[in-house]
Coordinates of C-alpha atoms and ligand atoms in Angstrom, one line a residue:
M1 CA 167.6 90.2 124.9
V2 CA 169.9 88.8 127.6
L3 CA 172.8 90.5 129.1
A4 CA 175.4 88.4 127.3
E5 CA 174.1 89.4 124.3
L6 CA 173.7 92.9 124.8
G7 CA 177.7 92.7 125.5
G8 CA 178.4 90.7 122.5
R9 CA 176.5 92.9 120.3
I10 CA 178.1 96.2 121.3
S11 CA 181.4 94.5 121.1
R12 CA 180.1 93.7 117.4
A13 CA 179.5 96.8 116.5
I14 CA 182.6 98.3 117.8
Q15 CA 184.7 95.6 115.8
Q16 CA 182.8 96.4 112.9
M17 CA 183.6 99.9 112.9
S18 CA 187.1 99.6 113.7
D19 CA 187.7 97.4 110.7
A20 CA 186.8 99.9 108.5
T21 CA 189.5 101.5 106.7
I22 CA 188.6 105.2 107.3
I23 CA 186.7 106.3 110.4
D24 CA 184.9 108.9 109.6
E25 CA 181.5 110.8 110.9
K26 CA 179.5 108.4 109.1
V27 CA 181.0 105.0 110.3
L28 CA 181.1 106.2 113.9
N29 CA 177.3 106.9 113.7
E30 CA 176.6 103.5 112.5
C31 CA 178.5 102.1 115.4
L32 CA 176.5 104.5 117.9
N33 CA 173.1 103.5 115.9
E34 CA 174.0 100.0 116.7
I35 CA 174.8 100.3 120.3
T36 CA 171.6 102.3 120.5
R37 CA 169.4 99.7 119.1
A38 CA 171.2 97.1 121.4
L39 CA 170.7 98.8 124.3
L40 CA 167.0 99.5 123.5
S41 CA 166.2 96.0 122.6
A42 CA 168.1 95.3 126.5
D43 CA 165.4 97.8 127.7
V44 CA 167.5 100.6 128.6
Q45 CA 164.8 103.6 128.7
F46 CA 165.1 105.9 125.4
Q47 CA 166.1 108.8 127.0
L48 CA 169.4 107.6 128.5
V49 CA 170.3 105.7 125.2
R50 CA 170.0 108.9 123.7
D51 CA 172.0 111.0 126.1
M52 CA 175.2 108.3 126.2
Q53 CA 175.1 108.5 122.5
K54 CA 175.3 112.3 122.5
N55 CA 178.0 112.1 125.5
I56 CA 180.0 109.5 123.4
K57 CA 180.0 111.6 120.3
A58 CA 180.9 114.4 122.4
I59 CA 184.1 112.9 123.8
V60 CA 185.5 111.0 120.7
N61 CA 187.6 113.4 118.9
L62 CA 187.0 112.3 115.2
E63 CA 190.5 113.6 114.5
D64 CA 192.0 111.1 116.7
L65 CA 190.0 108.4 114.8
A66 CA 191.2 109.6 111.6
A67 CA 194.6 109.3 112.4
G68 CA 194.0 105.7 113.0
H69 CA 195.7 106.0 116.6
N70 CA 193.7 103.3 118.7
K71 CA 190.3 103.8 117.3
R72 CA 189.0 101.0 118.6
K73 CA 190.4 101.9 122.2
I74 CA 189.4 105.3 122.2
I75 CA 185.7 104.3 121.2
Q76 CA 185.5 101.0 123.5
R77 CA 187.0 103.6 126.4
A78 CA 184.1 105.9 125.9
I79 CA 181.4 103.5 125.7
F80 CA 182.8 101.8 129.2
N81 CA 182.7 105.0 130.7
E82 CA 179.2 106.0 129.7
L83 CA 177.9 102.4 130.8
C84 CA 179.7 102.6 134.1
K85 CA 178.6 106.3 134.5
M86 CA 174.6 104.9 134.1
L87 CA 175.1 102.7 136.7
D88 CA 176.9 105.2 138.9
P89 CA 175.1 107.7 140.5
G90 CA 177.9 109.4 141.7
K91 CA 177.3 108.9 145.3
P92 CA 177.7 105.7 147.6
S93 CA 174.3 104.5 149.4
F94 CA 174.3 104.5 153.2
T95 CA 176.7 101.8 154.4
P96 CA 175.2 100.1 157.7
K97 CA 178.4 99.5 160.8
K98 CA 178.5 96.9 162.5
G99 CA 177.2 97.1 166.1
K100 CA 175.6 100.0 165.7
P101 CA 171.8 99.5 165.1
S102 CA 170.4 100.5 161.4
I103 CA 167.0 100.6 159.9
I104 CA 166.8 98.6 156.7
M105 CA 163.5 99.1 154.7
F106 CA 162.9 97.1 151.5
V107 CA 160.3 98.0 148.9
G108 CA 159.0 96.6 145.9
L109 CA 156.2 95.1 144.0
Q110 CA 154.7 91.8 144.9
G111 CA 156.6 89.2 143.1
S112 CA 159.7 91.2 142.8
G113 CA 161.5 89.0 145.3
K114 CA 161.4 91.2 148.2
T115 CA 160.9 89.1 150.9
T116 CA 163.9 86.4 149.7
T117 CA 166.2 89.5 149.2
C118 CA 165.3 90.3 152.6
T119 CA 166.4 87.4 154.1
K120 CA 169.4 86.9 151.6
Y121 CA 170.7 90.3 152.7
A122 CA 170.5 89.4 156.4
Y123 CA 171.9 86.3 155.9
Y124 CA 174.7 87.4 153.8
H125 CA 175.5 90.2 157.1
Q126 CA 174.9 87.3 159.7
K127 CA 177.5 85.5 157.8
K128 CA 180.0 88.3 158.3
G129 CA 179.2 88.6 162.2
W130 CA 176.2 90.9 162.3
K131 CA 173.0 90.2 164.1
P132 CA 170.4 90.9 161.7
A133 CA 167.0 90.6 162.5
L134 CA 163.6 90.5 160.2
V135 CA 160.0 92.2 160.5
C136 CA 157.5 91.3 158.3
A137 CA 155.6 94.5 157.8
D138 CA 153.8 93.0 155.4
T139 CA 149.5 92.6 156.2
F140 CA 148.7 92.6 152.6
R141 CA 149.7 89.2 151.2
A142 CA 148.3 86.2 153.0
G143 CA 151.2 84.0 153.5
A144 CA 153.8 86.6 153.7
F145 CA 155.0 86.2 157.4
D146 CA 155.0 82.4 157.0
Q147 CA 157.2 82.9 154.1
L148 CA 159.4 85.0 156.2
K149 CA 159.1 83.3 159.4
Q150 CA 160.4 80.0 156.9
N151 CA 163.2 81.7 155.9
A152 CA 164.1 83.3 158.5
T153 CA 163.9 80.2 161.0
K154 CA 166.1 78.4 157.8
A155 CA 168.9 81.0 158.4
K156 CA 168.8 81.3 162.2
I157 CA 167.3 84.9 162.0
P158 CA 165.3 86.4 164.8
F159 CA 162.1 87.6 163.0
Y160 CA 159.0 89.6 164.1
G161 CA 155.3 89.6 162.6
S162 CA 151.6 89.1 163.4
Y163 CA 149.1 86.9 162.2
T164 CA 146.1 88.8 163.4
E165 CA 147.7 92.5 163.5
S166 CA 146.2 94.5 160.3
D167 CA 148.0 97.6 160.8
P168 CA 151.7 97.3 159.0
V169 CA 153.0 100.6 160.3
K170 CA 152.2 99.0 164.1
I171 CA 154.3 96.0 163.2
A172 CA 157.1 97.5 161.9
V173 CA 157.5 100.1 164.8
E174 CA 157.3 97.2 167.2
G175 CA 159.5 94.8 165.4
V176 CA 161.8 97.7 165.5
E177 CA 161.9 98.4 168.9
T178 CA 161.7 95.1 169.7
F179 CA 165.1 94.4 168.1
K180 CA 166.9 97.5 169.2
K181 CA 166.4 96.3 172.4
E182 CA 167.9 93.1 171.9
N183 CA 170.7 95.0 170.5
C184 CA 170.6 93.6 166.8
D185 CA 172.9 95.7 164.2
L186 CA 170.7 95.1 161.1
I187 CA 166.9 95.6 161.4
I188 CA 165.1 94.6 158.1
V189 CA 161.9 95.7 157.5
D190 CA 160.1 93.9 154.6
T191 CA 156.9 95.6 153.2
S192 CA 153.6 95.0 151.1
G193 CA 153.5 94.8 147.7
R194 CA 151.0 95.1 145.1
H195 CA 150.9 93.3 141.7
K196 CA 150.9 96.9 140.4
Q197 CA 151.5 100.5 141.2
E198 CA 148.6 101.4 143.5
A199 CA 148.3 104.6 145.4
S200 CA 147.5 103.0 148.6
L201 CA 150.7 101.1 148.5
F202 CA 152.8 104.3 148.0
E203 CA 150.6 105.9 150.8
E204 CA 151.5 102.9 153.1
M205 CA 155.1 103.1 152.0
R206 CA 155.4 106.4 153.2
Q207 CA 153.7 105.9 156.5
V208 CA 156.2 102.8 157.4
S209 CA 158.9 104.8 156.6
E210 CA 157.8 107.9 158.7
A211 CA 156.8 105.7 161.6
T212 CA 160.3 104.0 161.4
K213 CA 162.7 106.1 160.2
P214 CA 165.0 103.8 158.3
D215 CA 168.3 104.9 157.6
L216 CA 168.4 102.9 154.3
V217 CA 165.2 102.3 151.8
I218 CA 166.0 99.6 149.7
F219 CA 164.0 99.4 146.4
V220 CA 163.9 95.5 145.2
M221 CA 163.4 95.1 141.2
D222 CA 162.9 92.3 139.3
S223 CA 165.2 92.4 136.3
S224 CA 162.8 90.9 133.7
I225 CA 160.6 94.0 134.0
G226 CA 161.8 95.9 131.1
Q227 CA 160.7 99.2 130.1
A228 CA 158.3 99.7 133.2
A229 CA 161.7 99.8 135.5
F230 CA 162.0 103.5 135.4
D231 CA 158.7 104.4 136.0
Q232 CA 158.3 101.7 138.8
A233 CA 161.4 102.8 140.5
Q234 CA 160.4 106.7 140.2
A235 CA 157.3 106.1 141.8
F236 CA 158.9 104.7 144.6
K237 CA 161.5 107.1 144.8
Q238 CA 158.6 109.7 145.1
S239 CA 156.9 108.2 148.1
V240 CA 160.1 107.2 150.1
P241 CA 163.8 107.9 150.1
V242 CA 165.0 105.3 148.0
G243 CA 168.7 105.1 148.5
A244 CA 169.8 101.9 147.1
V245 CA 168.3 99.2 144.6
I246 CA 168.9 95.3 144.5
V247 CA 168.1 93.7 141.3
T248 CA 166.9 90.3 141.7
K249 CA 166.5 87.5 139.1
M250 CA 169.7 88.2 137.2
D251 CA 170.0 84.4 136.5
G252 CA 167.7 83.4 134.1
H253 CA 167.0 85.6 131.3
A254 CA 168.0 88.8 132.5
K255 CA 168.0 91.8 130.6
G256 CA 170.3 94.2 132.0
G257 CA 168.7 97.2 130.8
G258 CA 166.4 97.8 133.7
A259 CA 169.2 98.3 136.7
L260 CA 170.2 101.2 134.0
S261 CA 167.1 102.7 134.4
A262 CA 166.6 102.1 138.2
V263 CA 169.6 104.0 138.9
A264 CA 168.8 106.9 136.7
A265 CA 165.0 106.8 138.2
T266 CA 166.4 106.7 141.9
K267 CA 169.5 108.4 141.9
S268 CA 170.9 105.6 143.7
P269 CA 173.4 102.5 143.1
V270 CA 172.6 99.0 143.0
I271 CA 174.2 97.6 145.9
F272 CA 173.4 93.7 145.4
I273 CA 172.2 91.3 142.9
G274 CA 169.8 88.0 143.1
T275 CA 171.0 84.9 141.1
G276 CA 169.0 82.4 142.5
E277 CA 166.2 81.2 144.6
H278 CA 168.7 80.2 147.3
M279 CA 169.9 82.3 150.0
D280 CA 173.3 82.2 149.2
E281 CA 172.5 83.4 145.7
F282 CA 173.4 86.9 146.5
E283 CA 176.2 89.1 145.2
V284 CA 177.5 92.2 145.7
F285 CA 177.4 94.8 142.5
D286 CA 180.2 96.5 141.8
V287 CA 179.8 98.3 138.7
K288 CA 183.1 98.4 136.8
P289 CA 183.3 94.5 136.7
F290 CA 180.0 94.5 135.7
V291 CA 180.4 96.5 132.6
S292 CA 183.6 94.9 132.0
R293 CA 182.0 91.3 131.8
L294 CA 179.2 93.0 129.7
L295 CA 181.5 94.1 127.1
G296 CA 183.5 90.9 127.0
Ligands
LIG301 P1 158.3 89.4 146.9 O1 156.6 89.1 146.5 O2 158.7 90.4 146.4 O3 158.1 89.2 148.2 O4 158.7 87.9 146.1 P2 159.2 87.1 146.7 O5 160.4 86.9 147.8 O6 158.0 85.7 147.4 O7 160.0 86.2 145.2 C1 158.7 85.7 144.0 C2 159.5 84.6 143.3 O8 160.8 84.8 143.2 C3 160.0 83.3 144.3 O9 159.6 82.6 143.9 C4 161.5 83.5 144.8 O10 161.9 82.5 145.2 C5 162.1 83.9 143.3 N1 163.3 84.7 143.5 C6 163.4 86.0 144.2 N2 164.9 86.3 143.5 C7 165.3 85.6 142.9 C8 166.0 85.3 141.9 O11 167.4 86.2 142.2 N3 166.5 84.5 141.1 C9 165.5 83.4 140.8 N4 165.6 82.6 140.0 N5 164.4 83.7 141.6 C10 164.2 84.5 142.5

């Protein structure tokens, strides 16, 4: 189910409930069950949905509903707040400061959109007057360096990588040192991925992170991976200190649920979303406007 459909289904459930002559526990339960089904089919993790249902029931006072006062508003507000809570881990991510060198490490599976997102992130900041640089520490995928080089050249962003060196840790460290000397204030380290979660990948991420000591580790996730999001995000979080999430491919047939699960698994906020293949198809992510739009 695509994101807009999810919002529509939730709104309809609320509408249906508020149309009822008497709103008792049964009617409220029916509404919440429909919302639960909608969230599950948008790939939100079961436990998150169950907790949300429980929280809403605890917030919504049935007596207020029975009195007929703004029943729709009361429930709508509770749902809105719960969805916001799911997307807001309660603490902001590390925010780099212009003019002060920050090391940002990107992690994610192959195909998640990591390399594309590194360039988008660099380009976004460059337009705002930063001095970003890209380091390709992906020695696993043939062609990774060429791809980064091509993107970086297009955006006129300095890059570092090697065609011959096979040790990603060495490249990452050398790249970071090089750009520190050049006074770059946003040193972005792109890392290897794998087609699936593998111990060797997580060990490599741990080593790169330990050697480069990033100020922020960003987990990049494809919005279409569905129910796998929670496990995947959690596996990365267990290896490296993930501090933020970027969800890619929110254009197309994106399901919103994966983002909610990734936030829950990493206890980190979504900071940007990718909305296309081009460098400028990249948006700052704000929880409240996102949920408002979702609920229509
Ligand atoms: P990596 O293996 O994780 O580095 O992934 P890539 O950066 O190579 O991206 C994989 C594919 O996804 C490429 O074809 C990208 O153009 C595409 N891609 C990345 N981000 C987005 C996005 O936000 N929207 C769309 N539609 N495609 C994207």
